[in-house]
Structure formats: C-alpha cells, structure tokens
Amino acid sequence: MTFKPVIAIHGGAGAITRSAMSPEKELEYRSALTFIVTAGQSILAAGGSALDAVTEAVRLLEENPLFNAGKGAVFTNSGTNELDASIMDGATLKAGAVAGVSHIRNPILAAREVMEHSDHVMFIGEGAEDFAKSRGVEMVESDYYFTTPRYEQWQRALLEQNGVMLDHDAASLASQPQGDPIDPDKKFGTVGAVALDIRGNLAAATSTGGMTNKKVGRVGDSPIIGAGCYANNRTVAVSATGTGEMFIRAVAAYDVSALMEYGGLSLEAAANKVVMEKLPAIDGNGGIIAIDNKGNVAMPFNTEGMYRGVAKVGQAASVDIYR
Ligand code: ASP
C-alpha cells in the first residue's frame, strides 16, 4: 500500500501586527516558508522518508534568522542563547532530544543523532554538546546566534521586565521597527515540521530558542516528547508552538494522539479540542501542526496568526500567516 506523502511546517504563532506590518517583510516570510516546505516536499516526492523530510525542513528553518531556532534564537535573561530540539519517528516510536545547548549550529541534527546513535532520548547542556561533537555535528561559537532584531527584542523585554515573552513579549508596536506580520514581541517563534511518507510512516520535529528573557536553564515543551513533539504511525505526527509551560502541563502533542487512539476522534476534532479548549483552559497560547496516518492535515492555533505551510506531493505548496 502506498500513501500520498505530505509535509507541513510552522515558524511560530502569535499576535498580528497589522499596523506595523510591511509588505516586504510579509513576502520575506512567505518566500521562506514556501522554499522550506517545498524542500521537504521534494524529499518526499523522491521517495524519501518522513524522518528525512522533517529533519531537513527544520534544519532550513534553523538556518533562517527570521525564525526563533538555530541562527535566529532569542536571548535568555543573561543575554545568552539556549536552544532545544526534538524529533520522533512514528514507525518505531524512537525519539531524540537536546535541551539547553549553546554551541550547536543545528540542534535538530543533534536530536536526530541522539535518537539514532545513543541509548537515550534526551541530553542537556554540556553533555548534549559533547555527544553532538562526538557524532560530527557542526559546533559554533556562541555569538553565532547573535542577530540584531533578537538582541533588540531582548533589550525591550529587559525594559519592560514583565517576565518572559513567547519568542518575545514586551515591546510596543511603535518600538518594533522590523515590520514583521506577527509581532515578534508577542510571538512563539518555535519551528517545526510533520510529514507522512509514501510508506505510511509519520515523523515530527520541533526546534526553538525558547522564550525571550527566559531564565537560564528554563526548558519549554519543544524538546519534550509528548508536549511539543510526538509521532505515532497508529495516529498522528504533531509539532507545537506556544507557551511551553502550558503545553507541557497539557501534554499537548500526545493528547492529540490519545484523543484519536482512545477517544476515536478525527484528527481535526482532536487537534481543535487540544488547541481551542484544553490549552486555553489553562491559559495556553499557541498552535500545532498535525498530519494523521491517512494524510489529513490540521493546523489550529488560538493566537491571531501562525506562520505555516503545507505541501502534498504533486500539488502546489500553500503557505499562510493569518486565520
Ligand atoms: N514553545 C516554546 C517554548 O516554550 C516557545 C515558542 O513556541 O516560541 O520554549
């Protein structure tokens, strides 16, 4: 039996800055999303695995400073960058994750090495970096992640000092000059990908810099299997973005799978229940992308917008930002 391969990606969710939005910036996001989802689609079209497609899509998102992962990672309250990533193979239920890393160019590649070449599921900090290095994953100096927009975002957060922000949470639109369609100060910038391949295998991958001005050592949902990332061939592949603490408490990604497996819900009903009912009930903001084992796609979010894209093999890719 062959399946119709499909991939979906996200680049974070949040509030729309219509007043500050510049058409150029919007185009930049749309082009980046189209390029990346199409790259994943090509892998699937050539018979590649869901695992390879989500790895490559997330690697490309990490390479793009528009998104809060890899190169565009946000700053902690000490002005450092601590990155998290995870990946899961729906065929084997194998998973790998790294958390709190500061010298790995592409945390998603390190997570995949953990999954495929260690007896463990998650490594943190220095141990994660040592393991990645031993596997030949590219290391960088910590200033590699520096980007001026993220630095300024952190400065605004410090000024407001009202706690952490989802990929930023402080500045007013007036002081937010970049013209991003989604207010970078009110956005969860995590990136992710989910895919179904021609053999019917599902995979999910998630990567983030976390939340702007987060405390050093804080870890969100993105590297936690079942919270920010989950894949199971019996049900669904899910990648999340949003207020990590609430996604952890809701076991959000796994809950979509459980509602389908044990509750008999459709993908759409399960995804909507988690994002539109269960997360808001505990003040959880954000969204998910999800693909079930029949190739259905759901991308609900309870914020004003979510950077997202989807591409079925043989069809044109579509990307969107707003509702
Ligand atoms: N979920 C991420 C975290 O809590 C943040 C985000 O999605 O931007 O670290």
XYZ file of C-alpha atoms and ligand atoms in Angstrom:
332
model
C 0.000 0.000 0.000
C 1.341 3.407 -0.897
C 0.384 6.686 0.679
C 0.120 10.207 -0.671
C 3.060 11.971 1.011
C 2.516 15.335 2.647
C 4.540 17.735 4.796
C 3.522 20.687 6.979
C 5.772 23.237 8.696
C 5.373 26.067 11.182
C 7.515 29.036 12.172
C 5.726 30.169 15.316
C 2.383 31.667 16.296
C 1.354 34.954 17.859
C -0.369 38.304 17.589
C -0.686 40.074 14.257
C 0.895 43.491 13.931
C -1.232 44.752 11.088
C -0.316 48.345 11.817
C 3.401 47.679 11.759
C 3.403 45.049 9.055
C 5.420 45.773 5.941
C 4.535 44.038 2.669
C 8.242 43.355 2.097
C 8.568 41.567 5.415
C 5.428 39.544 4.811
C 6.780 38.491 1.438
C 10.052 37.508 3.067
C 8.227 35.183 5.470
C 6.032 33.745 2.742
C 9.010 33.085 0.462
C 10.978 31.437 3.255
C 8.052 29.200 4.193
C 7.423 28.278 0.544
C 11.072 27.482 -0.082
C 11.341 25.313 3.021
C 8.077 23.391 2.683
C 8.927 22.750 -0.980
C 12.324 21.371 0.009
C 10.574 18.890 2.318
C 8.066 18.055 -0.402
C 10.894 17.239 -2.856
C 12.380 14.759 -0.405
C 9.012 13.020 -0.055
C 8.411 13.120 -3.830
C 11.707 11.319 -4.409
C 10.578 8.529 -2.072
C 12.458 9.916 0.912
C 11.355 9.209 4.467
C 9.142 11.405 6.619
C 12.048 11.496 9.062
C 14.415 12.923 6.443
C 11.815 15.433 5.260
C 11.110 16.861 8.733
C 14.810 16.908 9.619
C 15.679 18.910 6.525
C 12.724 21.280 6.853
C 13.585 22.085 10.460
C 17.284 22.411 9.625
C 16.388 25.011 6.985
C 14.122 26.849 9.451
C 17.013 26.857 11.940
C 19.291 28.345 9.291
C 16.890 31.234 8.635
C 17.240 34.132 11.106
C 13.565 35.069 10.617
C 12.649 32.183 12.913
C 13.409 31.633 16.589
C 15.502 28.484 16.277
C 19.143 27.931 15.394
C 20.514 31.151 13.870
C 17.572 33.329 14.957
C 17.365 32.089 18.547
C 16.128 34.523 21.210
C 18.094 35.668 24.259
C 17.828 34.471 27.849
C 17.709 36.900 30.757
C 21.510 36.693 30.869
C 21.965 37.559 27.222
C 22.866 34.002 26.261
C 21.121 31.629 23.846
C 19.873 28.221 24.972
C 18.335 26.066 22.294
C 16.088 22.992 22.451
C 15.049 20.477 19.785
C 13.381 17.095 19.426
C 12.448 14.548 16.789
C 10.251 11.442 16.757
C 9.837 8.547 14.345
C 6.228 7.370 14.207
C 7.185 3.973 12.799
C 9.388 2.892 15.715
C 8.376 5.388 18.438
C 12.072 6.202 18.722
C 12.818 9.763 19.749
C 15.755 12.082 20.387
C 16.091 15.489 22.008
C 18.597 18.076 23.193
C 17.917 20.924 25.596
C 19.805 23.978 26.787
C 22.511 23.852 24.118
C 24.551 26.912 23.167
C 27.134 25.734 20.648
C 25.280 23.516 18.180
C 24.531 25.086 14.815
C 21.529 22.839 14.110
C 20.045 21.373 17.275
C 17.658 19.236 15.198
C 20.636 17.323 13.743
C 21.897 16.696 17.272
C 18.448 15.444 18.314
C 18.426 13.039 15.400
C 21.875 11.734 16.374
C 20.592 11.160 19.907
C 17.681 9.168 18.502
C 19.740 7.076 16.114
C 23.097 6.710 17.826
C 22.558 6.692 21.578
C 20.713 4.547 24.099
C 18.981 7.646 25.408
C 16.204 10.016 24.429
C 17.350 13.369 25.812
C 20.661 15.077 26.528
C 21.034 18.504 28.114
C 23.676 21.253 28.140
C 27.318 20.291 28.014
C 26.594 16.576 27.765
C 24.406 17.208 24.740
C 27.136 19.292 23.135
C 29.831 16.690 23.850
C 27.657 13.966 22.372
C 26.841 16.062 19.288
C 30.517 16.857 18.773
C 31.428 13.180 19.060
C 28.897 12.466 16.294
C 30.388 15.096 13.993
C 27.545 17.607 14.321
C 28.712 21.147 13.468
C 29.560 23.271 16.506
C 29.602 27.089 16.581
C 30.833 29.853 18.865
C 28.011 31.191 20.998
C 27.999 34.503 19.114
C 26.846 32.601 16.005
C 23.233 33.032 17.165
C 23.509 36.798 17.559
C 21.075 38.748 15.416
C 20.306 42.429 15.937
C 16.487 42.049 15.912
C 16.613 39.380 18.637
C 19.049 41.406 20.674
C 16.834 44.476 20.470
C 13.855 42.339 21.369
C 15.661 41.210 24.496
C 16.502 44.812 25.349
C 12.810 45.707 25.088
C 11.998 42.759 27.331
C 14.503 43.964 29.900
C 12.946 47.402 29.806
C 9.505 46.070 30.444
C 10.736 43.451 32.912
C 7.380 41.793 32.906
C 8.663 38.301 32.768
C 9.377 36.107 29.793
C 7.928 36.521 26.358
C 6.977 33.969 23.881
C 9.729 34.487 21.452
C 9.393 37.941 22.997
C 6.732 39.682 24.888
C 7.480 43.222 25.771
C 7.787 45.965 23.257
C 5.063 48.163 21.934
C 4.404 48.089 18.225
C 5.837 51.575 17.939
C 9.205 50.402 19.174
C 9.043 47.369 16.939
C 10.594 48.523 13.718
C 11.033 45.380 11.688
C 7.507 45.288 10.273
C 7.022 41.562 10.867
C 3.470 40.389 10.124
C 3.348 38.710 13.523
C 4.544 40.944 16.348
C 7.943 39.468 17.230
C 7.364 40.542 20.804
C 4.140 38.588 21.034
C 5.041 35.501 19.127
C 6.097 31.959 19.898
C 8.873 31.505 17.449
C 9.487 27.820 17.657
C 9.735 25.983 14.342
C 8.548 22.521 13.436
C 7.642 20.028 10.750
C 5.432 16.953 10.436
C 5.260 14.555 7.497
C 3.727 11.373 6.110
C 5.818 9.481 3.570
C 4.948 7.123 0.756
C 5.345 4.094 3.045
C 2.838 5.467 5.542
C 5.420 6.494 8.125
C 4.873 9.626 10.188
C 7.553 11.841 11.776
C 7.646 15.091 13.743
C 10.434 17.560 14.574
C 10.493 20.739 16.686
C 13.253 23.267 17.421
C 13.371 26.530 19.369
C 15.386 29.227 21.071
C 12.650 29.255 23.726
C 11.098 32.427 25.079
C 12.821 35.826 25.104
C 14.230 36.749 28.505
C 13.589 33.226 29.845
C 15.611 32.336 32.917
C 18.844 30.497 32.272
C 18.160 26.771 32.495
C 14.457 27.058 31.720
C 13.254 24.385 29.311
C 9.912 24.550 27.499
C 7.823 21.983 25.658
C 9.764 21.863 22.404
C 12.305 19.160 23.381
C 9.790 17.213 25.461
C 8.335 14.220 23.678
C 4.560 14.265 24.052
C 4.430 18.001 24.822
C 5.944 19.888 21.858
C 6.595 16.915 19.571
C 5.028 13.496 19.008
C 4.681 10.957 16.201
C 2.979 7.581 16.115
C 2.048 5.692 12.935
C -1.137 4.498 14.645
C -2.416 8.040 14.871
C -0.654 11.318 14.140
C 2.506 13.444 13.984
C 2.373 16.750 15.898
C 4.692 19.755 16.362
C 3.705 22.616 18.660
C 4.495 26.271 19.274
C 3.305 28.403 22.165
C 3.566 28.970 25.890
C 5.742 25.961 26.651
C 4.808 25.566 30.293
C 1.136 25.060 29.410
C 1.919 22.699 26.531
C 3.925 20.592 28.989
C 1.111 20.596 31.551
C -1.423 19.682 28.865
C 0.889 17.001 27.377
C -0.451 18.672 24.265
C 1.090 16.742 21.371
C 0.422 13.341 22.906
C -3.076 14.381 23.891
C -3.990 14.819 20.216
C -2.805 11.254 19.596
C -4.588 9.874 22.674
C -7.871 11.556 21.748
C -7.630 9.869 18.355
C -6.461 6.468 19.581
C -8.603 6.058 22.684
C -11.384 8.561 22.072
C -11.946 7.775 18.405
C -11.801 11.476 17.475
C -10.891 12.587 13.965
C -7.629 14.488 13.517
C -9.477 17.763 13.196
C -11.637 17.203 16.278
C -8.671 16.085 18.388
C -6.415 18.947 17.306
C -9.169 21.519 17.856
C -10.046 20.141 21.261
C -6.469 20.482 22.474
C -5.715 23.885 20.934
C -9.107 25.572 21.241
C -10.389 24.072 24.506
C -7.827 22.314 26.669
C -4.929 24.760 26.287
C -6.977 27.957 26.684
C -8.487 26.474 29.863
C -5.024 26.756 31.446
C -4.074 29.987 29.626
C -2.067 28.155 26.979
C -1.489 30.200 23.820
C -0.160 28.938 20.514
C -0.851 26.315 17.904
C 0.091 22.978 16.407
C 0.614 21.397 13.025
C -0.529 17.795 12.700
C -0.774 15.120 9.997
C -2.612 11.841 10.597
C -1.773 8.433 9.175
C -4.159 8.988 6.245
C -2.523 12.258 5.244
C -5.142 14.620 6.685
C -3.660 17.909 7.867
C -4.759 20.152 10.765
C -3.062 23.403 11.790
C -5.179 25.045 14.505
C -3.922 27.995 16.569
C -5.596 30.094 19.249
C -3.474 33.183 18.536
C -4.120 35.686 15.773
C -1.674 34.121 13.387
C 0.762 31.271 12.830
C 3.472 31.066 10.181
C 2.683 27.821 8.396
C 2.950 25.900 5.161
C 1.738 22.623 3.728
C 2.670 20.688 0.600
C 1.212 17.464 -0.744
C 3.349 15.655 -3.269
C 2.098 16.513 -6.746
C 0.363 19.711 -5.633
C 1.473 23.314 -5.209
C 2.624 24.273 -1.729
C 0.452 26.677 0.227
C 1.644 28.993 2.992
C -0.269 31.252 5.324
C 0.202 33.604 8.246
C -3.259 34.755 9.308
C -6.527 32.999 10.023
N 7.139 26.614 22.929
C 8.364 27.333 23.014
C 8.899 27.284 24.425
O 8.114 27.322 25.344
C 8.250 28.759 22.660
C 7.730 29.020 21.311
O 6.933 28.254 20.769
O 8.134 30.045 20.740
O 10.099 27.256 24.592
